[in-house]
Amino acid sequence: MMQETISIQGLNERSREIFRHIVEDYLLTGIPVGSRTLSRRLSVPLSPASIRNVMADLEDSGLLYAPHTSAGRLPTDKGLRLFIDGLLEIGDLSEEERHSIEGRCAAAGRNYTDMLTAASDLLSDLSGFAGLVTVPKNDQALKHLEIVSLSPDKALVVMVTVNGVVENRLMRVPPGLTPSALVEAGNYLCDRLRGRTIREARETIQREIESHRAQLDALAAQVVEAGLAEWAGGQDNPARLIIRGRARLLDDVTAIEDLERLRRLFDEMESKTDILNVLDLASEGDGVRIFIGAESKLFSLSGSSMIVAPFTDGSQRIVGSIGVIGPTRLNYARIIPMVDYTARVIGRLMG
């Protein structure tokens, strides 16, 4: 049967009330709602038989489905979308929640990777599900760069942008590199990168190394080349995505089918490229975006939802997204303003 496109305005008052009760119960309990239960809740009394007729019409429209024979009804992904777009009453954050978001993000300091990790942790804590965030590639002009030796094969790279944002990155160094060669590589990079982005300076530096105009120790040159290759890497770099609080998703498990759904979601999280593609979609416009189940190819198997919002840098450019991922039975009314406010706080701090 072809399912017609339907809007909230296309439902009569009786259908709208029954539909609203079913979706609200699902979001609260996850349990199908039957006609007898509904008959006790409606503002205008209706017999269970009349309610079943309305439920059947809503099912024919693709808004509800029956998980088992003779069971109550649950909303489909299409039904959830209709509810969110047309009936959902968005809540507001308490002052305590606003202060908590601002305080946790600001406490992470000027290292924006730490700040975004803290924000993702915070969203996981507040929502009870998993928080996720993209760490934007640092394409701001640099003011300072320093390489600090940590061990014979590891070094810490400290980069400070002209906007004062500090980013720390670990990198491997070639065997046999002396401390003086490491300092030499750091000084060389700092001189060439000052006032320029890594991408802008990359070709010039590589030409200098290839033509031997860069007076660098051979091992120091390896450090410079390895650093440039890693720091200006491709868009599919999985380190751009941070997911926190995965274990919280297990708290919502009530049945074997829930475990299978979670297994698929964890598989999707491991394949970070697909999630990054969805987050990139969220960065194409202002405001919160909601991806529900089969609406997105990514979540068609796991039946999950993701609520995300973009955040900006000091130039008001959208540079990343932050949000919450979990089952379709999310508390949308509470999480939507939470994600939106966190994204705006990040934007202020990055500015």
Coordinates of C-alpha atoms in Angstrom, one line a residue:
M1 CA 0.0 0.0 0.0
M2 CA 1.3 3.5 -0.9
Q3 CA 1.6 5.6 2.2
E4 CA 0.5 9.2 1.7
T5 CA 2.5 12.1 2.9
I6 CA 0.7 13.5 6.0
S7 CA 1.1 16.5 8.2
I8 CA 0.0 17.2 11.7
Q9 CA -2.6 19.6 10.2
G10 CA -3.9 16.6 8.2
L11 CA -4.9 14.8 11.3
N12 CA -8.2 15.5 12.9
E13 CA -8.3 16.4 16.6
R14 CA -9.1 12.8 17.7
S15 CA -6.3 11.2 15.7
R16 CA -3.8 13.9 16.8
E17 CA -4.6 13.3 20.5
I18 CA -4.3 9.5 20.2
F19 CA -1.1 9.8 18.2
R20 CA 0.4 12.2 20.8
H21 CA -0.4 9.9 23.7
I22 CA 1.2 6.9 21.9
V23 CA 4.4 8.8 21.1
E24 CA 4.8 10.4 24.5
D25 CA 4.3 7.1 26.2
Y26 CA 6.9 5.5 23.9
L27 CA 9.5 8.2 24.7
L28 CA 8.8 7.8 28.4
T29 CA 8.6 4.0 28.7
G30 CA 9.4 2.4 25.4
I31 CA 6.3 0.2 25.8
P32 CA 3.5 -0.2 23.2
V33 CA 0.2 1.6 24.2
G34 CA -3.1 -0.3 23.8
S35 CA -6.6 1.0 23.2
R36 CA -7.9 0.2 26.7
T37 CA -5.1 2.3 28.2
L38 CA -5.8 5.2 25.9
S39 CA -9.5 5.1 26.6
R40 CA -8.8 6.1 30.2
R41 CA -6.6 9.1 29.2
L42 CA -8.3 10.9 26.4
S43 CA -10.0 14.2 27.0
V44 CA -13.1 13.0 25.2
P45 CA -14.2 9.5 26.1
L46 CA -13.9 6.9 23.3
S47 CA -14.5 3.2 23.2
P48 CA -11.5 0.9 22.8
A49 CA -13.1 -0.2 19.4
S50 CA -13.2 3.4 18.2
I51 CA -9.6 4.0 19.3
R52 CA -8.5 0.8 17.5
N53 CA -10.0 2.2 14.3
V54 CA -8.1 5.4 14.6
M55 CA -4.9 3.5 15.4
A56 CA -5.4 1.4 12.3
D57 CA -5.8 4.6 10.2
L58 CA -2.5 6.0 11.7
E59 CA -0.8 2.6 10.9
D60 CA -2.0 2.8 7.3
S61 CA -0.5 6.3 7.1
G62 CA 2.9 4.9 8.2
L63 CA 2.9 6.7 11.5
L64 CA 2.4 3.7 13.9
Y65 CA 3.2 0.0 13.8
A66 CA 2.3 -3.0 16.0
P67 CA 5.4 -4.8 17.3
H68 CA 3.4 -7.9 18.0
T69 CA 0.1 -9.3 17.1
S70 CA -2.7 -8.0 19.3
A71 CA -0.2 -5.6 21.0
G72 CA -0.5 -1.9 21.3
R73 CA 1.2 0.5 18.9
L74 CA 4.5 2.3 18.7
P75 CA 5.6 5.2 16.5
T76 CA 7.5 4.5 13.3
D77 CA 10.5 6.7 12.4
K78 CA 8.2 8.7 10.2
G79 CA 5.8 9.1 13.1
L80 CA 8.6 10.3 15.4
R81 CA 9.6 12.9 12.8
L82 CA 6.0 14.1 12.5
F83 CA 5.7 14.4 16.3
I84 CA 9.0 16.2 16.6
D85 CA 8.3 18.7 13.8
G86 CA 4.7 19.3 14.7
L87 CA 3.8 18.4 18.3
L88 CA 7.0 18.4 20.4
E89 CA 7.1 21.1 23.1
I90 CA 10.8 22.0 23.6
G91 CA 11.8 22.4 27.2
D92 CA 14.3 24.9 28.6
L93 CA 17.4 24.4 30.5
S94 CA 17.6 25.3 34.2
E95 CA 20.1 27.9 35.4
E96 CA 22.0 25.1 37.2
E97 CA 22.3 23.2 33.9
R98 CA 23.4 26.3 32.0
H99 CA 26.1 27.1 34.7
S100 CA 27.2 23.4 34.6
I101 CA 27.7 23.5 30.8
E102 CA 29.5 26.8 30.9
G103 CA 31.7 25.9 33.8
R104 CA 32.7 22.4 32.5
C105 CA 33.6 23.8 29.1
A106 CA 35.5 26.8 30.4
A107 CA 37.4 24.7 33.0
A108 CA 39.1 22.8 30.2
G109 CA 41.2 25.9 29.3
R110 CA 42.4 27.1 26.0
N111 CA 43.2 23.7 24.6
Y112 CA 40.1 23.3 22.4
T113 CA 40.5 19.5 22.1
D114 CA 40.2 19.2 25.9
M115 CA 37.3 21.6 25.9
L116 CA 35.4 19.6 23.2
T117 CA 36.1 16.4 25.0
A118 CA 34.8 17.9 28.3
A119 CA 31.7 19.1 26.4
S120 CA 31.1 15.6 25.0
D121 CA 31.5 14.1 28.4
L122 CA 29.0 16.6 29.8
L123 CA 26.3 15.9 27.2
S124 CA 26.7 12.2 28.0
D125 CA 26.3 12.9 31.7
L126 CA 23.2 15.1 31.3
S127 CA 21.4 13.1 28.6
G128 CA 22.3 9.6 29.9
F129 CA 23.4 8.5 26.4
A130 CA 26.6 8.9 24.4
G131 CA 28.0 12.3 23.6
L132 CA 29.9 13.0 20.4
V133 CA 31.8 15.9 18.9
T134 CA 34.0 16.6 15.9
V135 CA 37.4 18.2 16.6
P136 CA 38.0 20.7 13.8
K137 CA 41.2 20.6 11.9
N138 CA 43.4 23.5 13.0
D139 CA 43.4 25.7 9.9
Q140 CA 44.0 29.0 11.8
A141 CA 47.3 30.8 11.4
L142 CA 49.8 29.9 14.0
K143 CA 51.6 32.3 16.4
H144 CA 53.9 29.7 18.0
L145 CA 54.9 26.1 17.7
E146 CA 57.1 24.1 20.1
I147 CA 58.2 20.4 20.1
V148 CA 58.9 18.9 23.5
S149 CA 60.6 15.5 23.9
L150 CA 58.6 13.0 26.1
S151 CA 60.5 9.8 25.5
P152 CA 63.0 8.4 22.9
D153 CA 60.2 7.8 20.4
K154 CA 57.5 10.4 21.3
A155 CA 57.3 14.1 21.4
L156 CA 54.5 16.6 22.3
V157 CA 53.8 19.3 19.8
V158 CA 52.3 22.5 21.3
M159 CA 50.7 24.8 18.7
V160 CA 49.3 28.3 19.6
T161 CA 47.1 30.0 17.0
V162 CA 46.9 33.8 16.5
N163 CA 43.5 33.6 18.3
G164 CA 45.2 32.2 21.4
V165 CA 43.9 28.6 21.0
V166 CA 46.3 26.0 22.3
E167 CA 46.4 22.5 20.8
N168 CA 48.6 19.7 22.0
R169 CA 49.4 16.7 19.7
L170 CA 51.5 13.6 20.2
M171 CA 53.8 12.5 17.4
R172 CA 56.4 9.8 16.9
V173 CA 60.0 10.7 16.3
P174 CA 62.6 8.7 14.3
P175 CA 65.0 6.5 16.3
G176 CA 68.3 8.2 17.2
L177 CA 66.9 11.7 17.1
T178 CA 69.0 13.9 19.4
P179 CA 67.4 16.6 21.7
S180 CA 69.2 19.3 19.7
A181 CA 67.8 18.0 16.4
L182 CA 64.3 18.1 17.9
V183 CA 64.8 21.7 19.0
E184 CA 66.1 22.5 15.5
A185 CA 63.0 21.0 13.9
G186 CA 60.7 23.0 16.2
N187 CA 62.5 26.3 15.6
Y188 CA 62.5 25.7 11.9
L189 CA 58.7 25.0 11.8
C190 CA 58.0 27.9 14.1
D191 CA 59.8 30.3 11.9
R192 CA 58.1 29.1 8.7
L193 CA 54.6 28.7 10.2
R194 CA 54.4 32.0 12.1
G195 CA 51.4 34.0 10.7
R196 CA 50.4 31.1 8.3
T197 CA 48.3 28.0 8.4
I198 CA 50.0 24.6 8.2
R199 CA 48.4 24.1 4.8
E200 CA 49.6 27.4 3.5
A201 CA 53.2 26.7 4.6
R202 CA 53.4 23.1 3.7
E203 CA 54.4 23.3 0.0
T204 CA 57.0 26.0 0.7
I205 CA 58.6 23.9 3.5
Q206 CA 58.6 20.7 1.4
R207 CA 60.3 22.5 -1.5
E208 CA 63.0 23.8 0.8
I209 CA 63.6 20.3 2.2
E210 CA 63.7 18.7 -1.3
S211 CA 66.1 21.4 -2.7
H212 CA 68.3 21.2 0.5
R213 CA 67.8 24.9 1.1
A214 CA 66.5 24.0 4.6
Q215 CA 69.7 23.6 6.7
L216 CA 68.3 20.8 8.8
D217 CA 69.8 17.7 10.3
A218 CA 68.5 14.6 8.3
L219 CA 66.5 13.3 11.2
A220 CA 65.1 16.8 12.0
A221 CA 63.9 17.0 8.4
Q222 CA 62.1 13.7 8.9
V223 CA 60.3 15.1 11.9
V224 CA 59.3 18.2 9.9
E225 CA 57.9 16.1 7.0
A226 CA 56.1 13.7 9.3
G227 CA 54.5 16.5 11.2
L228 CA 53.3 18.3 8.1
A229 CA 51.8 15.1 6.7
E230 CA 50.0 14.3 9.9
W231 CA 48.8 17.8 10.9
A232 CA 47.5 18.6 7.4
G233 CA 46.0 15.1 6.9
G234 CA 43.0 14.2 4.9
Q235 CA 39.3 14.7 5.9
D236 CA 38.9 11.1 6.8
N237 CA 41.2 11.3 9.8
P238 CA 39.2 9.3 12.4
A239 CA 40.8 11.3 15.2
R240 CA 38.5 14.1 14.3
L241 CA 35.6 12.3 16.1
I242 CA 35.3 11.9 19.9
I243 CA 32.6 9.7 21.3
R244 CA 32.1 9.6 25.1
G245 CA 29.8 7.6 27.3
R246 CA 29.1 4.6 25.1
A247 CA 28.6 2.4 28.2
R248 CA 25.6 4.6 29.2
L249 CA 23.8 3.1 26.2
L250 CA 23.7 -0.2 28.0
D251 CA 21.5 1.3 30.7
D252 CA 18.6 1.4 28.3
V253 CA 18.7 -2.3 27.4
T254 CA 15.5 -4.2 28.2
A255 CA 15.4 -7.1 25.7
I256 CA 17.6 -9.3 23.4
E257 CA 16.5 -7.1 20.4
D258 CA 17.9 -4.1 22.3
L259 CA 21.3 -5.8 22.6
E260 CA 21.3 -6.5 18.9
R261 CA 20.4 -2.9 18.1
L262 CA 23.2 -1.7 20.4
R263 CA 25.7 -4.1 18.8
R264 CA 24.9 -2.6 15.4
L265 CA 25.2 1.0 16.8
F266 CA 28.6 0.2 18.3
D267 CA 29.7 -1.2 14.9
E268 CA 28.5 2.1 13.4
M269 CA 30.5 4.1 16.0
E270 CA 33.6 2.1 15.2
S271 CA 33.2 3.0 11.5
K272 CA 33.6 6.7 12.4
T273 CA 33.8 7.9 8.8
D274 CA 30.0 7.4 8.3
I275 CA 29.2 9.3 11.5
L276 CA 31.5 12.1 10.4
N277 CA 29.6 12.3 7.1
V278 CA 26.3 12.7 9.0
L279 CA 27.9 15.4 11.3
D280 CA 29.2 17.2 8.2
L281 CA 25.6 17.4 7.0
A282 CA 24.7 19.0 10.3
S283 CA 27.3 21.6 9.8
E284 CA 25.7 22.8 6.6
G285 CA 23.3 25.1 8.4
D286 CA 22.5 26.8 11.7
G287 CA 20.5 25.2 14.5
V288 CA 19.9 21.7 15.8
R289 CA 19.6 18.8 13.3
I290 CA 17.8 15.5 14.3
F291 CA 18.6 12.3 12.5
I292 CA 16.0 9.5 13.2
G293 CA 16.5 5.8 12.5
A294 CA 15.9 4.8 8.9
E295 CA 15.8 8.4 7.8
S296 CA 19.6 8.1 7.7
K297 CA 21.3 5.3 6.0
L298 CA 23.8 5.2 8.9
F299 CA 21.1 4.3 11.5
S300 CA 18.8 2.2 9.3
L301 CA 19.9 -1.0 11.0
S302 CA 20.4 0.1 14.6
G303 CA 17.3 2.2 14.9
S304 CA 19.2 5.0 16.6
S305 CA 18.8 8.8 16.7
M306 CA 21.3 11.6 16.7
I307 CA 20.7 15.2 17.9
V308 CA 23.5 17.5 16.8
A309 CA 24.2 21.2 16.4
P310 CA 27.1 23.0 14.7
F311 CA 29.5 25.3 16.5
T312 CA 31.6 28.2 15.2
D313 CA 35.1 29.7 15.7
G314 CA 36.0 33.3 16.4
S315 CA 35.3 34.2 12.8
Q316 CA 31.8 32.8 13.0
R317 CA 32.7 30.0 10.6
I318 CA 31.1 26.6 11.3
V319 CA 34.0 24.4 12.2
G320 CA 32.4 21.3 13.8
S321 CA 29.3 19.7 15.4
I322 CA 28.4 18.3 18.8
G323 CA 25.5 16.2 20.0
V324 CA 24.0 13.1 21.5
I325 CA 23.5 9.6 20.0
G326 CA 21.2 6.9 21.4
P327 CA 18.1 4.9 20.7
T328 CA 15.1 6.6 19.0
R329 CA 13.5 6.8 22.4
L330 CA 15.5 9.9 23.4
N331 CA 14.1 12.7 25.5
Y332 CA 14.1 15.1 22.6
A333 CA 12.4 18.0 24.5
R334 CA 15.2 18.0 27.0
I335 CA 18.2 17.1 24.8
I336 CA 17.5 19.5 21.9
P337 CA 18.0 22.7 24.0
M338 CA 20.9 21.1 25.8
V339 CA 22.8 20.4 22.6
D340 CA 21.9 23.8 21.2
Y341 CA 23.2 25.6 24.3
T342 CA 26.4 23.6 24.5
A343 CA 27.2 24.4 20.9
R344 CA 26.6 28.1 21.5
V345 CA 28.9 28.0 24.6
I346 CA 31.6 26.3 22.6
G347 CA 31.3 29.0 19.9
R348 CA 31.7 31.8 22.5
L349 CA 34.8 30.1 24.1
M350 CA 36.4 29.4 20.7
G351 CA 35.8 33.1 19.8

